[in-house]
Amino acid sequence: MSLSEKVVIVTGASSGIGAAIAQVLAREGARLALVGRNVANLEATRRTLQQQVKGVRAEIVAADVTKDAALIVQQTVAQFGRIDVLVNNAGILGKGGLIDLDIEEFDSVLNTNLRGVVLLTKAVLPHLLETKGAVVNVSSCAGLRPFAGALSYGVSKAALDQFTRIVALEMAPQGVRVNSVNPGFVVTNIHERIGIVDEEYKAMLQRAIASHPLGRVGDVFEVAEAVAFLASSKASFTTGALFPIDGGKHNLTPR
Ligand code: NDP
């Protein structure tokens, strides 16, 4: 098992890609701090892990990444005594482009997708320096290329990618690796959370299928396997990398 006994914090483990990441990491032997605000959903993730992996250690940390960085670190260390890997997965979408921009929504997206990551990574860093650990950020294809009409989200993920590259350079001399995965469209609750449902969602899904060169959207486990790779010593010579998991979409020219 590539992550045997490693202690991993997964933010946004209560849903979608984060729940899948928790499953794959548990199968690879990791001990997990499952972070999110929705405790019932975190418990559902933990039950799934317990059904799948005999003797798994997974603790629930009910926390908001925008304001609870110290609590997340303190509860993880209290449970496990160390931190080897931080997976910054929690994230939200925003709606619209500049003309119809809701500045409060912009602040909220940046606060969660960027500022929350910065705060938590900074709080975890002393522990990663001790363990020579790793960070994996869940960014997006929207960080690698522009999409008209996805302003807040694209800006937050592009900034997150630069954060990944800069911190990777800063931490390389101390042996801490920092990488990101950049998924294309993956079916989760993320669109429903901002009210994209029913016919609007179906139309969006059809456009997404057509716009990925591989001719389909992604699956949560395709992202999770890449996260597990970057978190493990299998990726011991990889840092500052942005890993597209997007059916080839990042290479398309923006229209
Ligand atoms: P979901 O909406 O299914 O899950 C989002 C997760 O983030 C939830 O577990 C939620 O937990 C958590 N979260 C959101 N805000 C906070 C917060 N303030 N504090 C703590 N947890 C928070 O979305 P996905 O699984 O799709 O998204 C996961 C990541 O993948 C995001 O960073 C997203 O940008 C990225 N991504 C997703 C793509 C897709 O097509 N689905 C494509 C590219 C990237 P809770 O509700 O418990 O607070």
PDB file of C-alpha atoms in Angstrom, residues 62-255:
ATOM      1  CA  ALA A  62     -16.421  19.302  11.370  1.00  0.00           C
ATOM      2  CA  ALA A  63     -14.904  22.548  10.149  1.00  0.00           C
ATOM      3  CA  ASP A  64     -15.157  25.412   7.689  1.00  0.00           C
ATOM      4  CA  VAL A  65     -11.961  25.840   5.661  1.00  0.00           C
ATOM      5  CA  THR A  66     -12.472  29.595   5.463  1.00  0.00           C
ATOM      6  CA  LYS A  67     -12.061  30.062   9.217  1.00  0.00           C
ATOM      7  CA  ASP A  68     -11.094  26.865  11.063  1.00  0.00           C
ATOM      8  CA  ALA A  69      -7.519  26.105   9.929  1.00  0.00           C
ATOM      9  CA  ALA A  70      -6.127  25.976  13.478  1.00  0.00           C
ATOM     10  CA  LEU A  71      -8.945  23.699  14.637  1.00  0.00           C
ATOM     11  CA  ILE A  72      -8.397  21.294  11.711  1.00  0.00           C
ATOM     12  CA  VAL A  73      -4.691  20.978  12.538  1.00  0.00           C
ATOM     13  CA  GLN A  74      -5.277  20.696  16.275  1.00  0.00           C
ATOM     14  CA  GLN A  75      -7.934  17.957  15.952  1.00  0.00           C
ATOM     15  CA  THR A  76      -5.894  15.973  13.427  1.00  0.00           C
ATOM     16  CA  VAL A  77      -2.764  16.062  15.577  1.00  0.00           C
ATOM     17  CA  ALA A  78      -4.807  15.215  18.688  1.00  0.00           C
ATOM     18  CA  GLN A  79      -6.173  12.105  16.930  1.00  0.00           C
ATOM     19  CA  PHE A  80      -3.101  10.927  15.046  1.00  0.00           C
ATOM     20  CA  GLY A  81      -0.027  12.757  16.442  1.00  0.00           C
ATOM     21  CA  ARG A  82       1.286  13.790  13.021  1.00  0.00           C
ATOM     22  CA  ILE A  83       0.314  15.006   9.523  1.00  0.00           C
ATOM     23  CA  ASP A  84       1.911  13.591   6.365  1.00  0.00           C
ATOM     24  CA  VAL A  85      -0.339  14.881   3.573  1.00  0.00           C
ATOM     25  CA  LEU A  86      -2.835  17.709   3.076  1.00  0.00           C
ATOM     26  CA  VAL A  87      -5.399  17.375   0.273  1.00  0.00           C
ATOM     27  CA  ASN A  88      -7.022  20.774  -0.314  1.00  0.00           C
ATOM     28  CA  ASN A  89     -10.136  19.591  -2.134  1.00  0.00           C
ATOM     29  CA  ALA A  90     -12.998  21.711  -0.706  1.00  0.00           C
ATOM     30  CA  GLY A  91     -14.251  24.176  -3.299  1.00  0.00           C
ATOM     31  CA  ILE A  92     -17.276  25.962  -4.662  1.00  0.00           C
ATOM     32  CA  LEU A  93     -18.420  27.292  -8.025  1.00  0.00           C
ATOM     33  CA  GLY A  94     -19.461  30.824  -8.938  1.00  0.00           C
ATOM     34  CA  LYS A  95     -21.898  31.930 -11.613  1.00  0.00           C
ATOM     35  CA  GLY A  96     -21.407  34.300 -14.503  1.00  0.00           C
ATOM     36  CA  GLY A  97     -18.895  36.673 -16.030  1.00  0.00           C
ATOM     37  CA  LEU A  98     -17.850  40.266 -15.371  1.00  0.00           C
ATOM     38  CA  ILE A  99     -21.001  42.043 -16.567  1.00  0.00           C
ATOM     39  CA  ASP A 100     -23.303  40.149 -14.215  1.00  0.00           C
ATOM     40  CA  LEU A 101     -20.698  39.692 -11.466  1.00  0.00           C
ATOM     41  CA  ASP A 102     -22.005  39.440  -7.915  1.00  0.00           C
ATOM     42  CA  ILE A 103     -19.045  40.741  -5.929  1.00  0.00           C
ATOM     43  CA  GLU A 104     -20.169  39.010  -2.737  1.00  0.00           C
ATOM     44  CA  GLU A 105     -20.191  35.691  -4.574  1.00  0.00           C
ATOM     45  CA  PHE A 106     -16.744  36.534  -6.013  1.00  0.00           C
ATOM     46  CA  ASP A 107     -15.443  37.118  -2.471  1.00  0.00           C
ATOM     47  CA  SER A 108     -16.999  33.869  -1.275  1.00  0.00           C
ATOM     48  CA  VAL A 109     -15.458  31.814  -4.116  1.00  0.00           C
ATOM     49  CA  LEU A 110     -12.010  33.350  -3.592  1.00  0.00           C
ATOM     50  CA  ASN A 111     -12.359  32.942   0.161  1.00  0.00           C
ATOM     51  CA  THR A 112     -13.043  29.195  -0.123  1.00  0.00           C
ATOM     52  CA  ASN A 113     -11.012  28.162  -3.169  1.00  0.00           C
ATOM     53  CA  LEU A 114      -7.927  30.296  -2.531  1.00  0.00           C
ATOM     54  CA  ARG A 115      -7.741  32.025   0.872  1.00  0.00           C
ATOM     55  CA  GLY A 116      -8.963  28.897   2.715  1.00  0.00           C
ATOM     56  CA  VAL A 117      -6.277  26.829   0.985  1.00  0.00           C
ATOM     57  CA  VAL A 118      -3.580  29.360   1.838  1.00  0.00           C
ATOM     58  CA  LEU A 119      -4.614  29.492   5.509  1.00  0.00           C
ATOM     59  CA  LEU A 120      -4.850  25.730   5.959  1.00  0.00           C
ATOM     60  CA  THR A 121      -1.622  24.992   4.083  1.00  0.00           C
ATOM     61  CA  LYS A 122       0.213  27.554   6.227  1.00  0.00           C
ATOM     62  CA  ALA A 123      -1.216  26.030   9.405  1.00  0.00           C
ATOM     63  CA  VAL A 124      -0.278  22.465   8.366  1.00  0.00           C
ATOM     64  CA  LEU A 125       3.196  23.338   7.103  1.00  0.00           C
ATOM     65  CA  PRO A 126       5.144  22.906  10.369  1.00  0.00           C
ATOM     66  CA  HIS A 127       3.882  19.312  10.520  1.00  0.00           C
ATOM     67  CA  LEU A 128       4.714  18.640   6.861  1.00  0.00           C
ATOM     68  CA  LEU A 129       8.238  19.943   7.467  1.00  0.00           C
ATOM     69  CA  GLU A 130       8.610  17.380  10.243  1.00  0.00           C
ATOM     70  CA  THR A 131       7.306  14.480   8.156  1.00  0.00           C
ATOM     71  CA  LYS A 132       8.725  15.674   4.786  1.00  0.00           C
ATOM     72  CA  GLY A 133       5.151  15.438   3.617  1.00  0.00           C
ATOM     73  CA  ALA A 134       3.124  16.561   0.623  1.00  0.00           C
ATOM     74  CA  VAL A 135       0.263  18.820  -0.417  1.00  0.00           C
ATOM     75  CA  VAL A 136      -2.169  18.024  -3.225  1.00  0.00           C
ATOM     76  CA  ASN A 137      -4.495  20.819  -4.320  1.00  0.00           C
ATOM     77  CA  VAL A 138      -7.666  20.034  -6.251  1.00  0.00           C
ATOM     78  CA  SER A 139      -7.727  22.810  -8.836  1.00  0.00           C
ATOM     79  CA  SER A 140      -9.533  22.683 -12.191  1.00  0.00           C
ATOM     80  CA  CYS A 141      -9.091  22.734 -15.931  1.00  0.00           C
ATOM     81  CA  ALA A 142     -10.472  26.265 -15.423  1.00  0.00           C
ATOM     82  CA  GLY A 143      -7.174  27.183 -13.749  1.00  0.00           C
ATOM     83  CA  LEU A 144      -5.189  26.121 -16.831  1.00  0.00           C
ATOM     84  CA  ARG A 145      -7.252  27.865 -19.531  1.00  0.00           C
ATOM     85  CA  PRO A 146      -9.916  30.589 -19.553  1.00  0.00           C
ATOM     86  CA  PHE A 147     -13.626  29.891 -19.864  1.00  0.00           C
ATOM     87  CA  ALA A 148     -15.837  32.911 -20.631  1.00  0.00           C
ATOM     88  CA  GLY A 149     -18.624  33.196 -18.071  1.00  0.00           C
ATOM     89  CA  ALA A 150     -16.790  31.460 -15.215  1.00  0.00           C
ATOM     90  CA  LEU A 151     -14.951  34.480 -13.844  1.00  0.00           C
ATOM     91  CA  SER A 152     -14.785  33.948 -10.059  1.00  0.00           C
ATOM     92  CA  TYR A 153     -14.086  30.245 -10.335  1.00  0.00           C
ATOM     93  CA  GLY A 154     -11.458  30.560 -13.094  1.00  0.00           C
ATOM     94  CA  VAL A 155      -9.639  33.367 -11.292  1.00  0.00           C
ATOM     95  CA  SER A 156      -9.656  31.406  -8.013  1.00  0.00           C
ATOM     96  CA  LYS A 157      -8.278  28.242  -9.622  1.00  0.00           C
ATOM     97  CA  ALA A 158      -5.630  30.055 -11.723  1.00  0.00           C
ATOM     98  CA  ALA A 159      -4.416  31.764  -8.543  1.00  0.00           C
ATOM     99  CA  LEU A 160      -4.467  28.414  -6.750  1.00  0.00           C
ATOM    100  CA  ASP A 161      -2.246  26.962  -9.498  1.00  0.00           C
ATOM    101  CA  GLN A 162       0.280  29.758  -9.049  1.00  0.00           C
ATOM    102  CA  PHE A 163       0.133  29.149  -5.285  1.00  0.00           C
ATOM    103  CA  THR A 164       0.953  25.477  -5.969  1.00  0.00           C
ATOM    104  CA  ARG A 165       3.969  26.371  -8.101  1.00  0.00           C
ATOM    105  CA  ILE A 166       5.327  29.040  -5.766  1.00  0.00           C
ATOM    106  CA  VAL A 167       4.980  27.003  -2.561  1.00  0.00           C
ATOM    107  CA  ALA A 168       6.479  23.984  -4.330  1.00  0.00           C
ATOM    108  CA  LEU A 169       9.613  26.037  -5.046  1.00  0.00           C
ATOM    109  CA  GLU A 170       9.697  27.460  -1.523  1.00  0.00           C
ATOM    110  CA  MET A 171       9.363  24.052   0.137  1.00  0.00           C
ATOM    111  CA  ALA A 172      11.482  21.914  -2.199  1.00  0.00           C
ATOM    112  CA  PRO A 173      14.719  22.468  -0.244  1.00  0.00           C
ATOM    113  CA  GLN A 174      12.953  21.073   2.861  1.00  0.00           C
ATOM    114  CA  GLY A 175      11.653  18.019   0.998  1.00  0.00           C
ATOM    115  CA  VAL A 176       7.948  18.957   1.059  1.00  0.00           C
ATOM    116  CA  ARG A 177       6.228  18.381  -2.312  1.00  0.00           C
ATOM    117  CA  VAL A 178       3.269  20.479  -3.546  1.00  0.00           C
ATOM    118  CA  ASN A 179       1.234  19.509  -6.624  1.00  0.00           C
ATOM    119  CA  SER A 180      -2.242  19.894  -8.048  1.00  0.00           C
ATOM    120  CA  VAL A 181      -4.772  17.940 -10.060  1.00  0.00           C
ATOM    121  CA  ASN A 182      -6.817  19.913 -12.579  1.00  0.00           C
ATOM    122  CA  PRO A 183     -10.029  18.036 -13.402  1.00  0.00           C
ATOM    123  CA  GLY A 184     -12.406  18.678 -16.269  1.00  0.00           C
ATOM    124  CA  PHE A 185     -16.151  18.218 -15.790  1.00  0.00           C
ATOM    125  CA  VAL A 186     -16.994  15.554 -13.197  1.00  0.00           C
ATOM    126  CA  VAL A 187     -20.562  14.699 -12.160  1.00  0.00           C
ATOM    127  CA  THR A 188     -20.956  15.719  -8.480  1.00  0.00           C
ATOM    128  CA  ASN A 189     -23.220  18.025  -6.445  1.00  0.00           C
ATOM    129  CA  ILE A 190     -21.107  21.089  -7.195  1.00  0.00           C
ATOM    130  CA  HIS A 191     -23.431  22.481  -9.878  1.00  0.00           C
ATOM    131  CA  GLU A 192     -26.614  21.800  -7.926  1.00  0.00           C
ATOM    132  CA  ARG A 193     -25.182  23.746  -4.996  1.00  0.00           C
ATOM    133  CA  ILE A 194     -25.356  26.954  -7.073  1.00  0.00           C
ATOM    134  CA  GLY A 195     -28.792  26.143  -8.466  1.00  0.00           C
ATOM    135  CA  ILE A 196     -27.847  24.541 -11.798  1.00  0.00           C
ATOM    136  CA  VAL A 197     -30.425  21.739 -11.976  1.00  0.00           C
ATOM    137  CA  ASP A 198     -32.849  19.945 -14.318  1.00  0.00           C
ATOM    138  CA  GLU A 199     -32.823  21.141 -17.950  1.00  0.00           C
ATOM    139  CA  GLU A 200     -30.011  23.667 -17.375  1.00  0.00           C
ATOM    140  CA  TYR A 201     -27.837  20.926 -15.885  1.00  0.00           C
ATOM    141  CA  LYS A 202     -28.686  18.449 -18.655  1.00  0.00           C
ATOM    142  CA  ALA A 203     -27.732  21.005 -21.313  1.00  0.00           C
ATOM    143  CA  MET A 204     -24.503  21.819 -19.473  1.00  0.00           C
ATOM    144  CA  LEU A 205     -23.654  18.116 -19.208  1.00  0.00           C
ATOM    145  CA  GLN A 206     -24.227  17.589 -22.943  1.00  0.00           C
ATOM    146  CA  ARG A 207     -21.962  20.562 -23.751  1.00  0.00           C
ATOM    147  CA  ALA A 208     -19.350  19.166 -21.368  1.00  0.00           C
ATOM    148  CA  ILE A 209     -19.437  15.724 -22.996  1.00  0.00           C
ATOM    149  CA  ALA A 210     -18.980  17.321 -26.422  1.00  0.00           C
ATOM    150  CA  SER A 211     -16.205  19.668 -25.304  1.00  0.00           C
ATOM    151  CA  HIS A 212     -13.824  17.076 -23.810  1.00  0.00           C
ATOM    152  CA  PRO A 213     -11.601  15.580 -26.547  1.00  0.00           C
ATOM    153  CA  LEU A 214     -12.102  12.076 -25.093  1.00  0.00           C
ATOM    154  CA  GLY A 215     -15.852  12.534 -25.720  1.00  0.00           C
ATOM    155  CA  ARG A 216     -17.093  12.108 -22.155  1.00  0.00           C
ATOM    156  CA  VAL A 217     -16.934  13.681 -18.705  1.00  0.00           C
ATOM    157  CA  GLY A 218     -14.738  12.396 -15.886  1.00  0.00           C
ATOM    158  CA  ASP A 219     -15.425  10.147 -12.931  1.00  0.00           C
ATOM    159  CA  VAL A 220     -14.609  11.041  -9.319  1.00  0.00           C
ATOM    160  CA  PHE A 221     -12.296   8.028  -9.010  1.00  0.00           C
ATOM    161  CA  GLU A 222     -10.234   9.100 -12.024  1.00  0.00           C
ATOM    162  CA  VAL A 223      -9.395  12.257 -10.056  1.00  0.00           C
ATOM    163  CA  ALA A 224      -8.942  10.393  -6.774  1.00  0.00           C
ATOM    164  CA  GLU A 225      -6.392   7.939  -8.225  1.00  0.00           C
ATOM    165  CA  ALA A 226      -4.271  10.842  -9.454  1.00  0.00           C
ATOM    166  CA  VAL A 227      -4.452  12.499  -6.030  1.00  0.00           C
ATOM    167  CA  ALA A 228      -3.329   9.244  -4.390  1.00  0.00           C
ATOM    168  CA  PHE A 229      -0.379   9.023  -6.774  1.00  0.00           C
ATOM    169  CA  LEU A 230       0.761  12.607  -6.105  1.00  0.00           C
ATOM    170  CA  ALA A 231       0.303  12.125  -2.336  1.00  0.00           C
ATOM    171  CA  SER A 232       2.479   9.010  -2.263  1.00  0.00           C
ATOM    172  CA  SER A 233       6.197   8.356  -2.571  1.00  0.00           C
ATOM    173  CA  LYS A 234       5.494   7.030  -6.082  1.00  0.00           C
ATOM    174  CA  ALA A 235       5.589  10.736  -7.025  1.00  0.00           C
ATOM    175  CA  SER A 236       8.749  11.411  -5.008  1.00  0.00           C
ATOM    176  CA  PHE A 237      10.444  13.387  -7.829  1.00  0.00           C
ATOM    177  CA  THR A 238       7.341  15.440  -8.717  1.00  0.00           C
ATOM    178  CA  THR A 239       6.681  18.895  -7.290  1.00  0.00           C
ATOM    179  CA  GLY A 240       5.080  22.068  -8.618  1.00  0.00           C
ATOM    180  CA  ALA A 241       3.180  20.011 -11.200  1.00  0.00           C
ATOM    181  CA  LEU A 242      -0.337  20.777 -12.415  1.00  0.00           C
ATOM    182  CA  PHE A 243      -1.819  17.445 -13.523  1.00  0.00           C
ATOM    183  CA  PRO A 244      -4.782  17.758 -15.910  1.00  0.00           C
ATOM    184  CA  ILE A 245      -7.436  15.036 -15.470  1.00  0.00           C
ATOM    185  CA  ASP A 246      -9.697  16.446 -18.123  1.00  0.00           C
ATOM    186  CA  GLY A 247      -9.941  14.212 -21.175  1.00  0.00           C
ATOM    187  CA  GLY A 248      -7.504  16.513 -22.999  1.00  0.00           C
ATOM    188  CA  LYS A 249      -9.545  19.706 -22.601  1.00  0.00           C
ATOM    189  CA  HIS A 250      -6.694  21.913 -21.357  1.00  0.00           C
ATOM    190  CA  ASN A 251      -5.057  21.750 -24.790  1.00  0.00           C
ATOM    191  CA  LEU A 252      -8.061  23.197 -26.634  1.00  0.00           C
ATOM    192  CA  THR A 253      -7.810  26.813 -27.769  1.00  0.00           C
ATOM    193  CA  PRO A 254     -10.356  29.022 -25.978  1.00  0.00           C
ATOM    194  CA  ARG A 255     -13.161  30.189 -28.268  1.00  0.00           C
TER     195      ARG A 255
END
